[in-house]
mmCIF file of C-alpha atoms in Angstrom:
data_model
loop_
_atom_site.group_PDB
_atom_site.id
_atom_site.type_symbol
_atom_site.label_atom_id
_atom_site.label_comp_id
_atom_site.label_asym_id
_atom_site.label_seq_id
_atom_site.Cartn_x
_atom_site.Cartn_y
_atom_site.Cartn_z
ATOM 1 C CA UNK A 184 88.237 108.422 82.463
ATOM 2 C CA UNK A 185 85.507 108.440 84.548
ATOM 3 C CA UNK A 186 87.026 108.074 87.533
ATOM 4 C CA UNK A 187 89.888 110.491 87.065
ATOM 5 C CA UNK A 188 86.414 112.871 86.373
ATOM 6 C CA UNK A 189 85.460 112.063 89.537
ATOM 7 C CA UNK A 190 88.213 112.878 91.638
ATOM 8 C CA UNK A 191 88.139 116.443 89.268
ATOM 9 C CA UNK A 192 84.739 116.698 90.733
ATOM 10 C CA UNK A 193 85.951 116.226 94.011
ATOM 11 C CA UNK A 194 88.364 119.086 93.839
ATOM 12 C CA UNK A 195 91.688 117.399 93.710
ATOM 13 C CA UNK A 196 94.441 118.594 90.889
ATOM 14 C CA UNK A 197 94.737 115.843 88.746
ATOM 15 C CA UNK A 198 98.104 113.731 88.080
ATOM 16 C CA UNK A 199 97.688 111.344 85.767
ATOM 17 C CA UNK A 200 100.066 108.174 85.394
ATOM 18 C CA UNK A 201 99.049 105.823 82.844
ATOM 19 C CA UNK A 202 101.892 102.563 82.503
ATOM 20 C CA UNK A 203 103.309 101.259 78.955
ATOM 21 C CA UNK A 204 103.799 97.745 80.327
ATOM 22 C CA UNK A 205 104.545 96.455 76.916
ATOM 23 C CA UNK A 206 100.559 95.791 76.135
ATOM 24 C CA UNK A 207 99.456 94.579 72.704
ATOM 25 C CA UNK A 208 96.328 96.674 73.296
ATOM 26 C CA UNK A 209 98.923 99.740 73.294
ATOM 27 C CA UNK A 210 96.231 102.082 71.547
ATOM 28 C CA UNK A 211 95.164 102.647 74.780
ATOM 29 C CA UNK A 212 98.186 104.782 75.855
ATOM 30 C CA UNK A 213 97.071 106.820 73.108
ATOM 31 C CA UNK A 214 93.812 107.366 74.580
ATOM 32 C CA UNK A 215 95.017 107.695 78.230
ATOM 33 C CA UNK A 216 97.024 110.973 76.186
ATOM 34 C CA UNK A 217 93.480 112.375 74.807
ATOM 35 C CA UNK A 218 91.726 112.069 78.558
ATOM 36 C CA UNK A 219 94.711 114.008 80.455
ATOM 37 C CA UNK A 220 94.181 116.260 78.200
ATOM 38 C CA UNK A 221 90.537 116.539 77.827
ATOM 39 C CA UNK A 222 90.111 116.810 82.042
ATOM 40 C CA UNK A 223 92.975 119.451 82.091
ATOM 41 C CA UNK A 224 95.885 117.349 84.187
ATOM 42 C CA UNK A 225 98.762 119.124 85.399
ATOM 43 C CA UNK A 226 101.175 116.263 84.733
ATOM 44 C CA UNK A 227 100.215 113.187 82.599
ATOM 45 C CA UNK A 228 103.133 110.796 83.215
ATOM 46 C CA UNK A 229 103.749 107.509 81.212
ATOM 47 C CA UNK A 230 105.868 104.990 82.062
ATOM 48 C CA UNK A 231 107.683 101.901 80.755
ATOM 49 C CA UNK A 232 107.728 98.899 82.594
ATOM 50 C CA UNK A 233 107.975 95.965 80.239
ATOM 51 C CA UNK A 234 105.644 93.080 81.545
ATOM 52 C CA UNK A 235 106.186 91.154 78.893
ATOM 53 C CA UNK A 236 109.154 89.983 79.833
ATOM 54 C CA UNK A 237 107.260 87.901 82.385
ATOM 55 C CA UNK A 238 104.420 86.662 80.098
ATOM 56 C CA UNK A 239 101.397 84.997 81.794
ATOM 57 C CA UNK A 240 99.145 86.986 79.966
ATOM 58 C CA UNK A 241 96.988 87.287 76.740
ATOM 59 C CA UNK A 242 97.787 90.745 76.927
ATOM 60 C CA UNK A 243 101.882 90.507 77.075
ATOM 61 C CA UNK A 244 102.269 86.805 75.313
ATOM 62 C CA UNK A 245 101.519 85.470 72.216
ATOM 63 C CA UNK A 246 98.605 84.237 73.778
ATOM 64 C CA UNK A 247 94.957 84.247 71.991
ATOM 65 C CA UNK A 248 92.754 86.715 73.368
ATOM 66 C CA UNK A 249 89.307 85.025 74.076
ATOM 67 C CA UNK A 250 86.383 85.600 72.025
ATOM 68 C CA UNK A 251 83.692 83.691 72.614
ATOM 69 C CA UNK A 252 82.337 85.159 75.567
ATOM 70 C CA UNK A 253 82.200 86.276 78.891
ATOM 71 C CA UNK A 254 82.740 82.750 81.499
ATOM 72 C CA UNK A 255 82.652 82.381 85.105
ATOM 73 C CA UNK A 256 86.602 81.334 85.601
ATOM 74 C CA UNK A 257 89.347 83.869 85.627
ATOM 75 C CA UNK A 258 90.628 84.708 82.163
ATOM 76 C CA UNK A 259 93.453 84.693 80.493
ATOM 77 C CA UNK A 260 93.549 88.390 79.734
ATOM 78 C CA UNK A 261 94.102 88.439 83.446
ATOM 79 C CA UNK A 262 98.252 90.285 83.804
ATOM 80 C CA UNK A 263 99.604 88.806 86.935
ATOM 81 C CA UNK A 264 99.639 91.574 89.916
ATOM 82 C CA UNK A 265 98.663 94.083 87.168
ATOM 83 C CA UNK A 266 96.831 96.410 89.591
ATOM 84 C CA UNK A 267 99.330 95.843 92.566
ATOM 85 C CA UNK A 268 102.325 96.957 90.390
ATOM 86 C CA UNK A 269 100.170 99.854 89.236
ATOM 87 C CA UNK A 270 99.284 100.921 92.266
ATOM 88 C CA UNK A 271 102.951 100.608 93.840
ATOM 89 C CA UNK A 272 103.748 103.189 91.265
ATOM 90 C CA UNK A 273 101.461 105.331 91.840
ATOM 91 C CA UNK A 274 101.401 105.098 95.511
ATOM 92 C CA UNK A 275 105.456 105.933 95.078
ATOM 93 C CA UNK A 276 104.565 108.923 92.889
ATOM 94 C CA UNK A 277 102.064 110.010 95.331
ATOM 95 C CA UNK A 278 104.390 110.391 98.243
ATOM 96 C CA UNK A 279 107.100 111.850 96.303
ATOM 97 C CA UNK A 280 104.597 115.116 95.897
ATOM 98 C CA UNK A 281 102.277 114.714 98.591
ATOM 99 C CA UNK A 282 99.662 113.555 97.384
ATOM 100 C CA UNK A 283 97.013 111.233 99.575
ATOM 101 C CA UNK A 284 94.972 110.195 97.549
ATOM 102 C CA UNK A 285 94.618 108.008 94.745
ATOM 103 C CA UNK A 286 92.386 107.349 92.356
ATOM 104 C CA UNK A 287 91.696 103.808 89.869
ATOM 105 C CA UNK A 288 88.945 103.098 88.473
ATOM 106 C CA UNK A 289 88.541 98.754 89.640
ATOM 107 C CA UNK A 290 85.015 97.505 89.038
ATOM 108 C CA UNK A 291 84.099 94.922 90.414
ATOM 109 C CA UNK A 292 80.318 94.300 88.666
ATOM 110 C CA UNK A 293 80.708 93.894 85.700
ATOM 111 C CA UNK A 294 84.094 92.943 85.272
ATOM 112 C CA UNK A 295 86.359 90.016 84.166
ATOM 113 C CA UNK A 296 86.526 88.236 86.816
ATOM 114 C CA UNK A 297 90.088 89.672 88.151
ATOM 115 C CA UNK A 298 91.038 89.726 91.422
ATOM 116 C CA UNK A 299 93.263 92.658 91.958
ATOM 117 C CA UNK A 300 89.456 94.383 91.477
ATOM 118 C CA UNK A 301 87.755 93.546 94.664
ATOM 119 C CA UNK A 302 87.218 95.575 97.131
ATOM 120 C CA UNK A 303 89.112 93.080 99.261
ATOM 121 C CA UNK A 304 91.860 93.754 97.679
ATOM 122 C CA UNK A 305 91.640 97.779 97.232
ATOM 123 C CA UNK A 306 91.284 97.848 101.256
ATOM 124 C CA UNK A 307 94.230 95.636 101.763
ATOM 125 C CA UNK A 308 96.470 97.184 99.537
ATOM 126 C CA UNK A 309 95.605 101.117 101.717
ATOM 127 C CA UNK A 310 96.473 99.826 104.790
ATOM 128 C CA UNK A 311 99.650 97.522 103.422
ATOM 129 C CA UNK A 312 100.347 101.845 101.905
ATOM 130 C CA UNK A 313 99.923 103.003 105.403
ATOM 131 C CA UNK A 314 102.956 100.542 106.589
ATOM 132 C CA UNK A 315 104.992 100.638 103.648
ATOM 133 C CA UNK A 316 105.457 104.701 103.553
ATOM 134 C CA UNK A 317 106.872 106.828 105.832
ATOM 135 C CA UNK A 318 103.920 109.356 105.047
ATOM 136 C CA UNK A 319 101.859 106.371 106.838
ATOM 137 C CA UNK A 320 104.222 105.492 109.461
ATOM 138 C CA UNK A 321 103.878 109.227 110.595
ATOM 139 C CA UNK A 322 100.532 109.758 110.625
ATOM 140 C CA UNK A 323 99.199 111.152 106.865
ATOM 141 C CA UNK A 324 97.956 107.716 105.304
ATOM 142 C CA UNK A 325 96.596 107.358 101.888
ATOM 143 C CA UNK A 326 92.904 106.880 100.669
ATOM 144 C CA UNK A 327 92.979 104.429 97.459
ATOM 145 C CA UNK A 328 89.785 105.797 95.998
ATOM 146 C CA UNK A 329 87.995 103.187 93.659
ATOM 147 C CA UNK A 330 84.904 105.178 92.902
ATOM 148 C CA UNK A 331 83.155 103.031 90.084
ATOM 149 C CA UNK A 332 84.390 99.550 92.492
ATOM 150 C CA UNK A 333 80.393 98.912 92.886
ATOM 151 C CA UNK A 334 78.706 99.968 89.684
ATOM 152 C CA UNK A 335 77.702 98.408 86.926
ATOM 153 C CA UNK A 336 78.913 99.098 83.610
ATOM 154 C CA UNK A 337 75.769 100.767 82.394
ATOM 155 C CA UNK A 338 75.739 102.898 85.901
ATOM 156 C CA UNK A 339 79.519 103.812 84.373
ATOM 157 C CA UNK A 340 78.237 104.950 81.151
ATOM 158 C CA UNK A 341 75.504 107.474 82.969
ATOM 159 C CA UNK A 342 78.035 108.983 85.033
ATOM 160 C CA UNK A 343 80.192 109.665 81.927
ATOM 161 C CA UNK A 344 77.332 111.515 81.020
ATOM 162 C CA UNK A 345 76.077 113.486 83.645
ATOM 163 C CA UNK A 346 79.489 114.587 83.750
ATOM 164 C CA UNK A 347 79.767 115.586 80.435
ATOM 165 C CA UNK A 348 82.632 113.251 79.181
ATOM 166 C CA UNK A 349 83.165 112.199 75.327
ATOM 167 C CA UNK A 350 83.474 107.791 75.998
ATOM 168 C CA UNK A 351 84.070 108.056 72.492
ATOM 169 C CA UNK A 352 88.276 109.535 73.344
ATOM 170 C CA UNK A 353 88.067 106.000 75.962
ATOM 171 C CA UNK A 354 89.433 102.507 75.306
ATOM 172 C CA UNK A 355 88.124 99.363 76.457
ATOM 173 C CA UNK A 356 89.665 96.658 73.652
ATOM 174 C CA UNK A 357 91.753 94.005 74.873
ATOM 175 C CA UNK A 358 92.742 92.821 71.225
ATOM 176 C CA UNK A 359 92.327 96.066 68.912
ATOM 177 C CA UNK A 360 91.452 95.416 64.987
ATOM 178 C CA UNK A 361 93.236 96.719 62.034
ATOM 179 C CA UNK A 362 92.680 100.482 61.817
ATOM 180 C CA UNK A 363 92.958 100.855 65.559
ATOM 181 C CA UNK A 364 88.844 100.347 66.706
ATOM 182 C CA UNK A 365 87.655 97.681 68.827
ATOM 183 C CA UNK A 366 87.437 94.524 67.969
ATOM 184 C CA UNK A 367 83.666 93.846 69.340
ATOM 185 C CA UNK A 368 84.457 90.360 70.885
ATOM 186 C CA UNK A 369 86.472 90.226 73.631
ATOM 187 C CA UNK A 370 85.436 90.578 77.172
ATOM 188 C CA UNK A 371 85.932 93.928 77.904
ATOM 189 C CA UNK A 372 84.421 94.685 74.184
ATOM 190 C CA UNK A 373 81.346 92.926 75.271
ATOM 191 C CA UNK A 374 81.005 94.620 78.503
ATOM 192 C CA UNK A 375 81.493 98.099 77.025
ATOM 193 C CA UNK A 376 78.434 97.351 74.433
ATOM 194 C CA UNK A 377 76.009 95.978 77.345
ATOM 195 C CA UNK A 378 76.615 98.979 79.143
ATOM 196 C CA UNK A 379 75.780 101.381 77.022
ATOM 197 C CA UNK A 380 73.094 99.205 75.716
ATOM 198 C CA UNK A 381 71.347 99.020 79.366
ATOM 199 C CA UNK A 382 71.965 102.644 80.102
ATOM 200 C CA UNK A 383 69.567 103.100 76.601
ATOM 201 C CA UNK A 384 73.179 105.836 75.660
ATOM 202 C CA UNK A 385 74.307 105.882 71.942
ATOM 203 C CA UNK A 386 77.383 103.950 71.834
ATOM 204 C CA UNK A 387 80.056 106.328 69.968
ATOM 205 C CA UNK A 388 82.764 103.385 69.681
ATOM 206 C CA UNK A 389 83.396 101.737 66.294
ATOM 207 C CA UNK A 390 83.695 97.827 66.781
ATOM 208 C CA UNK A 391 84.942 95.887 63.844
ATOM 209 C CA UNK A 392 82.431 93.094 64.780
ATOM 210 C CA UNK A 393 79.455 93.008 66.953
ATOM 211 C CA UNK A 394 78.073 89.828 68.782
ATOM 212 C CA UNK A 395 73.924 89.524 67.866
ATOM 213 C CA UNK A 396 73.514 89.232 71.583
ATOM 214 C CA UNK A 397 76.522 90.240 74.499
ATOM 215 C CA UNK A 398 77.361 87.780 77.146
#
């Protein structure tokens, strides 16, 4: 959300793709609907690609999603090549109507751990666009634009609000509880609480449970 904000901000006309890869955290196509809407996109496209045929994830197997914590190895919630895929498609999409640049909103603070996040990765995959397209090969490149890449989660939740955003419409659950809030315990749960937490911001998300102290 924020980031699509930004690139609003920035003056660009927004098209927003948001991918139903078969997630069990599928609320969050719902809430991907409520954000195109709320920053006024032309197009909002979603579309199917079903990852769980491959598996290799807590978030397309029948895998447990982790609740204990936030540790220092890669987790399991980690889809294989998520990002890469993503931004493939959107790169495609982007060429297709001339568009340059795109727009994903990676963090790589206070994050999971995943590596399609880095900003290693976010530069390789622009100039791997540049040879892959023929709007590269002839001279227009694309700019993969990863505007929240080096902020923490709390800087996130300040920028939502000097922009004027409603986090409440956002999703961050990886594992959602009965009734469609978050669940309170998984990573990304625990992430979203510290940040608004740190940034001293009301937290308008309803979490079934709620760790006494956030890792």
């Amino acid at each position: 959300m924020v980031s699509a904000a930004l690139a609003r901000e920035a003056g660009h006309e927004l098209l927003a793709l948001s991918i139903d890869y078969n997630q069990r955290h599928r609320v969050e196509l719902a809430a991907a609907r409520r954000i195109a809407a709320s920053l006024g996109a032309v197009r909002h496209v979603v579309l199917p690609i079903d990852l769980s045929a491959f598996g290799g994830s807590a978030l397309t197997a029948e895998i447990d999603v982790p609740k204990t914590g936030l540790g220092t190895d890669i987790p399991v919630t980690y889809v294989p090549a998520r990002n890469t895929i993503f931004l493939s498609l959107a790169l495609g999409w982007a060429e297709a109507v001339g568009a340059r640049d795109l727009y994903i909103g990676v963090n790589a603070l206070d994050y999971s751990g995943y590596p399609d996040c880095r900003p290693e990765f976010i530069a390789a995959f622009e100039s791997m666009a540049e040879l892959a397209t023929r709007a590269g090969v002839e001279g227009a490149p694309f700019r993969i634009r990863a505007p929240l890449q080096h902020m923490t989660k709390a800087d996130i939740v300040r920028e939502a609000a000097r922009l004027g955003l409603d986090a409440g419409i956002s999703w961050s659950c990886y594992d959602p509880a009965p009734g469609g809030v978050h669940c309170g315990l998984c990573d990304s749960c625990r992430l979203r609480q510290r940040g608004f937490e740190e940034a001293g911001i009301d937290d308008p998300t309803s979490y079934a449970a709620r760790p006494q102290a956030p890792q």
